[in-house]
Amino acid sequence: MDQQLPETVREVEHELTALLRRGRALSWEIAREVHPNLEPNTYGLLLWLRRCGSVRLTELAARLGIGKGTLSRQIHGLETLGLVRRDPDPTDRRAAQLSLTEEGIRRFDAARAARLGPILRTLESWPKQDVADFARLLHRFNETF
């Protein structure tokens, strides 16, 4: 089967595999720096919460592509660590808005800044248009995959 794939598709698979491997390692490092008891798969969750500011659990589950039960368990763990809080949703009393606590923001930002240095240094050496194209193409791939 592998020989039937176009060479460019095999190259994309190879590069995606390398990117995902590095991404998992980076997520693991950042998660451990945020809190020693933090699971590495919660990095993406923290990143979305940092980006959104405040979001409903159902919306976050849809964005992350995970079940509400799984997300709820992860959120509970983050609440226990003092990194995430639930506030009443002003538009729906049955729902809650999730957000990072002040401590969660402080820890996440510090850990992320320390670990993103190599990525920033790499992208700084690229022409700005290449960085913009890279971001646009990654977004396009993720949106349509």
PDB file of C-alpha atoms in Angstrom:
ATOM      1  CA  MET A   1       0.000   0.000   0.000  1.00  0.00           C
ATOM      2  CA  ASP A   2       2.795   2.441   0.891  1.00  0.00           C
ATOM      3  CA  GLN A   3       4.179   2.306  -2.651  1.00  0.00           C
ATOM      4  CA  GLN A   4       0.761   3.310  -4.015  1.00  0.00           C
ATOM      5  CA  LEU A   5       0.795   6.604  -2.104  1.00  0.00           C
ATOM      6  CA  PRO A   6       2.219   9.611  -3.919  1.00  0.00           C
ATOM      7  CA  GLU A   7       5.635  10.644  -2.624  1.00  0.00           C
ATOM      8  CA  THR A   8       4.285  14.011  -1.482  1.00  0.00           C
ATOM      9  CA  VAL A   9       1.636  12.325   0.695  1.00  0.00           C
ATOM     10  CA  ARG A  10       4.328  10.116   2.261  1.00  0.00           C
ATOM     11  CA  GLU A  11       6.391  13.262   2.933  1.00  0.00           C
ATOM     12  CA  VAL A  12       3.387  14.977   4.549  1.00  0.00           C
ATOM     13  CA  GLU A  13       2.787  11.900   6.723  1.00  0.00           C
ATOM     14  CA  HIS A  14       6.444  11.828   7.763  1.00  0.00           C
ATOM     15  CA  GLU A  15       6.532  15.538   8.639  1.00  0.00           C
ATOM     16  CA  LEU A  16       3.191  15.385  10.489  1.00  0.00           C
ATOM     17  CA  THR A  17       4.452  12.444  12.527  1.00  0.00           C
ATOM     18  CA  ALA A  18       7.586  14.384  13.481  1.00  0.00           C
ATOM     19  CA  LEU A  19       5.534  17.495  14.311  1.00  0.00           C
ATOM     20  CA  LEU A  20       3.064  15.522  16.445  1.00  0.00           C
ATOM     21  CA  ARG A  21       5.901  13.769  18.296  1.00  0.00           C
ATOM     22  CA  ARG A  22       7.535  17.113  19.083  1.00  0.00           C
ATOM     23  CA  GLY A  23       4.156  18.610  19.997  1.00  0.00           C
ATOM     24  CA  ARG A  24       3.427  15.819  22.468  1.00  0.00           C
ATOM     25  CA  ALA A  25       6.861  16.257  24.045  1.00  0.00           C
ATOM     26  CA  LEU A  26       6.340  20.026  24.299  1.00  0.00           C
ATOM     27  CA  SER A  27       2.856  19.555  25.779  1.00  0.00           C
ATOM     28  CA  TRP A  28       4.291  17.148  28.344  1.00  0.00           C
ATOM     29  CA  GLU A  29       7.031  19.612  29.349  1.00  0.00           C
ATOM     30  CA  ILE A  30       4.685  22.593  29.614  1.00  0.00           C
ATOM     31  CA  ALA A  31       2.066  20.611  31.533  1.00  0.00           C
ATOM     32  CA  ARG A  32       4.667  19.463  34.074  1.00  0.00           C
ATOM     33  CA  GLU A  33       5.925  23.020  34.498  1.00  0.00           C
ATOM     34  CA  VAL A  34       2.401  24.346  35.048  1.00  0.00           C
ATOM     35  CA  HIS A  35       1.892  21.783  37.814  1.00  0.00           C
ATOM     36  CA  PRO A  36       3.748  18.532  38.580  1.00  0.00           C
ATOM     37  CA  ASN A  37       0.459  16.591  38.827  1.00  0.00           C
ATOM     38  CA  LEU A  38      -0.938  17.875  35.543  1.00  0.00           C
ATOM     39  CA  GLU A  39      -1.669  15.380  32.771  1.00  0.00           C
ATOM     40  CA  PRO A  40       0.052  16.279  29.481  1.00  0.00           C
ATOM     41  CA  ASN A  41      -3.170  16.010  27.462  1.00  0.00           C
ATOM     42  CA  THR A  42      -4.581  18.960  29.393  1.00  0.00           C
ATOM     43  CA  TYR A  43      -2.159  21.392  27.721  1.00  0.00           C
ATOM     44  CA  GLY A  44      -4.527  21.863  24.764  1.00  0.00           C
ATOM     45  CA  LEU A  45      -7.362  22.477  27.190  1.00  0.00           C
ATOM     46  CA  LEU A  46      -5.374  25.111  29.073  1.00  0.00           C
ATOM     47  CA  LEU A  47      -4.352  26.725  25.784  1.00  0.00           C
ATOM     48  CA  TRP A  48      -8.005  27.039  24.671  1.00  0.00           C
ATOM     49  CA  LEU A  49      -9.042  28.437  28.035  1.00  0.00           C
ATOM     50  CA  ARG A  50      -6.188  30.948  27.884  1.00  0.00           C
ATOM     51  CA  ARG A  51      -7.189  31.969  24.362  1.00  0.00           C
ATOM     52  CA  CYS A  52     -10.959  32.143  25.010  1.00  0.00           C
ATOM     53  CA  GLY A  53     -10.887  33.676  28.461  1.00  0.00           C
ATOM     54  CA  SER A  54     -14.236  32.145  29.386  1.00  0.00           C
ATOM     55  CA  VAL A  55     -16.171  29.373  27.659  1.00  0.00           C
ATOM     56  CA  ARG A  56     -18.956  26.887  28.326  1.00  0.00           C
ATOM     57  CA  LEU A  57     -18.042  23.241  28.821  1.00  0.00           C
ATOM     58  CA  THR A  58     -20.166  22.115  25.858  1.00  0.00           C
ATOM     59  CA  GLU A  59     -18.513  24.645  23.539  1.00  0.00           C
ATOM     60  CA  LEU A  60     -15.042  23.678  24.730  1.00  0.00           C
ATOM     61  CA  ALA A  61     -15.788  19.968  24.289  1.00  0.00           C
ATOM     62  CA  ALA A  62     -16.901  20.637  20.706  1.00  0.00           C
ATOM     63  CA  ARG A  63     -13.776  22.713  19.952  1.00  0.00           C
ATOM     64  CA  LEU A  64     -11.479  20.049  21.363  1.00  0.00           C
ATOM     65  CA  GLY A  65     -13.402  17.151  19.844  1.00  0.00           C
ATOM     66  CA  ILE A  66     -13.799  15.269  23.114  1.00  0.00           C
ATOM     67  CA  GLY A  67     -16.801  14.087  25.087  1.00  0.00           C
ATOM     68  CA  LYS A  68     -18.363  16.221  27.790  1.00  0.00           C
ATOM     69  CA  GLY A  69     -17.778  13.491  30.396  1.00  0.00           C
ATOM     70  CA  THR A  70     -14.058  13.286  29.631  1.00  0.00           C
ATOM     71  CA  LEU A  71     -13.743  17.060  29.605  1.00  0.00           C
ATOM     72  CA  SER A  72     -15.685  17.380  32.845  1.00  0.00           C
ATOM     73  CA  ARG A  73     -13.267  14.976  34.575  1.00  0.00           C
ATOM     74  CA  GLN A  74     -10.285  16.950  33.257  1.00  0.00           C
ATOM     75  CA  ILE A  75     -11.831  20.238  34.370  1.00  0.00           C
ATOM     76  CA  HIS A  76     -12.502  18.808  37.826  1.00  0.00           C
ATOM     77  CA  GLY A  77      -8.822  17.859  38.126  1.00  0.00           C
ATOM     78  CA  LEU A  78      -7.768  21.356  37.062  1.00  0.00           C
ATOM     79  CA  GLU A  79     -10.188  22.891  39.574  1.00  0.00           C
ATOM     80  CA  THR A  80      -8.712  20.718  42.322  1.00  0.00           C
ATOM     81  CA  LEU A  81      -5.249  22.048  41.423  1.00  0.00           C
ATOM     82  CA  GLY A  82      -6.562  25.624  41.585  1.00  0.00           C
ATOM     83  CA  LEU A  83      -5.927  26.306  37.889  1.00  0.00           C
ATOM     84  CA  VAL A  84      -9.507  26.513  36.565  1.00  0.00           C
ATOM     85  CA  ARG A  85     -12.757  27.881  37.966  1.00  0.00           C
ATOM     86  CA  ARG A  86     -16.423  27.595  37.073  1.00  0.00           C
ATOM     87  CA  ASP A  87     -18.579  30.713  37.180  1.00  0.00           C
ATOM     88  CA  PRO A  88     -22.337  30.858  36.623  1.00  0.00           C
ATOM     89  CA  ASP A  89     -23.277  31.589  33.015  1.00  0.00           C
ATOM     90  CA  PRO A  90     -25.162  34.904  33.060  1.00  0.00           C
ATOM     91  CA  THR A  91     -27.302  33.827  30.094  1.00  0.00           C
ATOM     92  CA  ASP A  92     -28.232  30.330  31.349  1.00  0.00           C
ATOM     93  CA  ARG A  93     -28.441  29.536  35.057  1.00  0.00           C
ATOM     94  CA  ARG A  94     -28.058  25.795  34.358  1.00  0.00           C
ATOM     95  CA  ALA A  95     -24.682  26.269  32.684  1.00  0.00           C
ATOM     96  CA  ALA A  96     -21.278  27.442  33.838  1.00  0.00           C
ATOM     97  CA  GLN A  97     -18.474  29.391  32.240  1.00  0.00           C
ATOM     98  CA  LEU A  98     -14.988  27.913  32.571  1.00  0.00           C
ATOM     99  CA  SER A  99     -11.871  30.040  32.830  1.00  0.00           C
ATOM    100  CA  LEU A 100      -8.343  29.936  34.150  1.00  0.00           C
ATOM    101  CA  THR A 101      -7.792  31.260  37.650  1.00  0.00           C
ATOM    102  CA  GLU A 102      -5.200  33.991  38.222  1.00  0.00           C
ATOM    103  CA  GLU A 103      -2.827  31.245  39.379  1.00  0.00           C
ATOM    104  CA  GLY A 104      -3.662  29.178  36.291  1.00  0.00           C
ATOM    105  CA  ILE A 105      -2.882  32.114  33.999  1.00  0.00           C
ATOM    106  CA  ARG A 106       0.367  32.880  35.814  1.00  0.00           C
ATOM    107  CA  ARG A 107       1.594  29.278  35.754  1.00  0.00           C
ATOM    108  CA  PHE A 108       0.503  28.604  32.173  1.00  0.00           C
ATOM    109  CA  ASP A 109       2.054  31.799  30.787  1.00  0.00           C
ATOM    110  CA  ALA A 110       5.355  31.208  32.592  1.00  0.00           C
ATOM    111  CA  ALA A 111       5.635  27.576  31.482  1.00  0.00           C
ATOM    112  CA  ARG A 112       4.625  28.339  27.916  1.00  0.00           C
ATOM    113  CA  ALA A 113       7.068  31.254  27.583  1.00  0.00           C
ATOM    114  CA  ALA A 114       9.929  29.094  28.835  1.00  0.00           C
ATOM    115  CA  ARG A 115       9.216  26.264  26.403  1.00  0.00           C
ATOM    116  CA  LEU A 116       8.278  28.181  23.253  1.00  0.00           C
ATOM    117  CA  GLY A 117      11.708  29.806  22.932  1.00  0.00           C
ATOM    118  CA  PRO A 118      13.036  27.335  20.339  1.00  0.00           C
ATOM    119  CA  ILE A 119       9.892  27.690  18.210  1.00  0.00           C
ATOM    120  CA  LEU A 120      10.091  31.482  18.359  1.00  0.00           C
ATOM    121  CA  ARG A 121      13.793  31.462  17.460  1.00  0.00           C
ATOM    122  CA  THR A 122      13.116  29.181  14.489  1.00  0.00           C
ATOM    123  CA  LEU A 123      10.234  31.261  13.167  1.00  0.00           C
ATOM    124  CA  GLU A 124      12.130  34.530  13.677  1.00  0.00           C
ATOM    125  CA  SER A 125      14.636  33.359  11.083  1.00  0.00           C
ATOM    126  CA  TRP A 126      11.875  32.756   8.517  1.00  0.00           C
ATOM    127  CA  PRO A 127      10.493  35.481   6.262  1.00  0.00           C
ATOM    128  CA  LYS A 128       7.260  36.875   7.716  1.00  0.00           C
ATOM    129  CA  GLN A 129       5.288  35.686   4.696  1.00  0.00           C
ATOM    130  CA  ASP A 130       6.523  32.106   5.225  1.00  0.00           C
ATOM    131  CA  VAL A 131       5.335  32.221   8.850  1.00  0.00           C
ATOM    132  CA  ALA A 132       1.948  33.583   7.738  1.00  0.00           C
ATOM    133  CA  ASP A 133       1.677  30.907   5.019  1.00  0.00           C
ATOM    134  CA  PHE A 134       2.664  28.175   7.461  1.00  0.00           C
ATOM    135  CA  ALA A 135       0.008  29.297   9.967  1.00  0.00           C
ATOM    136  CA  ARG A 136      -2.624  29.603   7.234  1.00  0.00           C
ATOM    137  CA  LEU A 137      -1.894  26.151   5.791  1.00  0.00           C
ATOM    138  CA  LEU A 138      -1.825  24.486   9.214  1.00  0.00           C
ATOM    139  CA  HIS A 139      -5.158  26.126  10.012  1.00  0.00           C
ATOM    140  CA  ARG A 140      -6.608  24.981   6.698  1.00  0.00           C
ATOM    141  CA  PHE A 141      -5.391  21.431   7.286  1.00  0.00           C
ATOM    142  CA  ASN A 142      -6.794  21.321  10.822  1.00  0.00           C
ATOM    143  CA  GLU A 143     -10.141  22.808   9.788  1.00  0.00           C
ATOM    144  CA  THR A 144     -10.685  20.329   6.956  1.00  0.00           C
ATOM    145  CA  PHE A 145      -9.110  17.185   8.471  1.00  0.00           C
TER     146      PHE A 145
END
